[in-house]
């Protein structure tokens, strides 16, 4: 909810999509920079949260898998994620970190 509210407040300008033209200069990349706004490159910043979302989904799914297996009395399915959940956890944490760091980079342009 706080993230959705932040996106709504930041993108409520009617001229937002008029500014979404890509630079055509060789020494620039991405979209037009909005130096007067807290999120300076809107499209690049908010698309970074896809990494964060997938990472959270992986972490929740791994925790559900481990909790379900601990409660069940049947033999577990033979797969790598069941025997070695730390790899899925590490992948999920790396995606969460990538999404957050990418958002902060594109939002502040530092």
PDB file of N, CA, C and O in Angstrom, residues 22-31 33:
ATOM      1  N   UNK A  22      12.703   8.869 -25.238  1.00  0.00           N
ATOM      2  CA  UNK A  22      14.072   8.443 -24.988  1.00  0.00           C
ATOM      3  C   UNK A  22      15.043   9.455 -25.558  1.00  0.00           C
ATOM      4  O   UNK A  22      14.782  10.105 -26.566  1.00  0.00           O
ATOM      5  N   UNK A  23      16.163   9.577 -24.902  1.00  0.00           N
ATOM      6  CA  UNK A  23      17.200  10.463 -25.413  1.00  0.00           C
ATOM      7  C   UNK A  23      17.784   9.887 -26.683  1.00  0.00           C
ATOM      8  O   UNK A  23      17.920   8.684 -26.826  1.00  0.00           O
ATOM      9  N   UNK A  24      18.160  10.768 -27.562  1.00  0.00           N
ATOM     10  CA  UNK A  24      18.759  10.336 -28.821  1.00  0.00           C
ATOM     11  C   UNK A  24      20.243  10.691 -28.880  1.00  0.00           C
ATOM     12  O   UNK A  24      20.878  10.475 -29.884  1.00  0.00           O
ATOM     13  N   UNK A  25      20.778  11.235 -27.782  1.00  0.00           N
ATOM     14  CA  UNK A  25      22.188  11.573 -27.744  1.00  0.00           C
ATOM     15  C   UNK A  25      23.004  10.342 -27.375  1.00  0.00           C
ATOM     16  O   UNK A  25      22.542   9.472 -26.644  1.00  0.00           O
ATOM     17  N   UNK A  26      24.222  10.267 -27.843  1.00  0.00           N
ATOM     18  CA  UNK A  26      25.054   9.095 -27.593  1.00  0.00           C
ATOM     19  C   UNK A  26      25.576   9.035 -26.160  1.00  0.00           C
ATOM     20  O   UNK A  26      25.863   7.958 -25.660  1.00  0.00           O
ATOM     21  N   UNK A  27      25.722  10.174 -25.491  1.00  0.00           N
ATOM     22  CA  UNK A  27      26.290  10.151 -24.146  1.00  0.00           C
ATOM     23  C   UNK A  27      25.221  10.052 -23.054  1.00  0.00           C
ATOM     24  O   UNK A  27      25.522  10.129 -21.883  1.00  0.00           O
ATOM     25  N   UNK A  28      23.976   9.870 -23.422  1.00  0.00           N
ATOM     26  CA  UNK A  28      22.891   9.741 -22.452  1.00  0.00           C
ATOM     27  C   UNK A  28      22.190   8.409 -22.649  1.00  0.00           C
ATOM     28  O   UNK A  28      22.282   7.790 -23.693  1.00  0.00           O
ATOM     29  N   UNK A  29      21.478   7.963 -21.646  1.00  0.00           N
ATOM     30  CA  UNK A  29      20.694   6.743 -21.772  1.00  0.00           C
ATOM     31  C   UNK A  29      19.375   6.945 -21.044  1.00  0.00           C
ATOM     32  O   UNK A  29      19.235   7.814 -20.202  1.00  0.00           O
ATOM     33  N   UNK A  30      18.416   6.129 -21.394  1.00  0.00           N
ATOM     34  CA  UNK A  30      17.172   6.112 -20.637  1.00  0.00           C
ATOM     35  C   UNK A  30      16.198   7.196 -20.999  1.00  0.00           C
ATOM     36  O   UNK A  30      16.083   7.605 -22.143  1.00  0.00           O
ATOM     37  N   UNK A  31      15.523   7.669 -20.002  1.00  0.00           N
ATOM     38  CA  UNK A  31      14.449   8.630 -20.191  1.00  0.00           C
ATOM     39  C   UNK A  31      14.845  10.008 -19.676  1.00  0.00           C
ATOM     40  O   UNK A  31      15.900  10.179 -19.082  1.00  0.00           O
ATOM     41  N   UNK A  33      15.278  13.130 -17.461  1.00  0.00           N
ATOM     42  CA  UNK A  33      15.478  13.253 -16.022  1.00  0.00           C
ATOM     43  C   UNK A  33      14.620  14.388 -15.468  1.00  0.00           C
ATOM     44  O   UNK A  33      14.585  15.460 -16.016  1.00  0.00           O
TER      45      UNK A  33
END
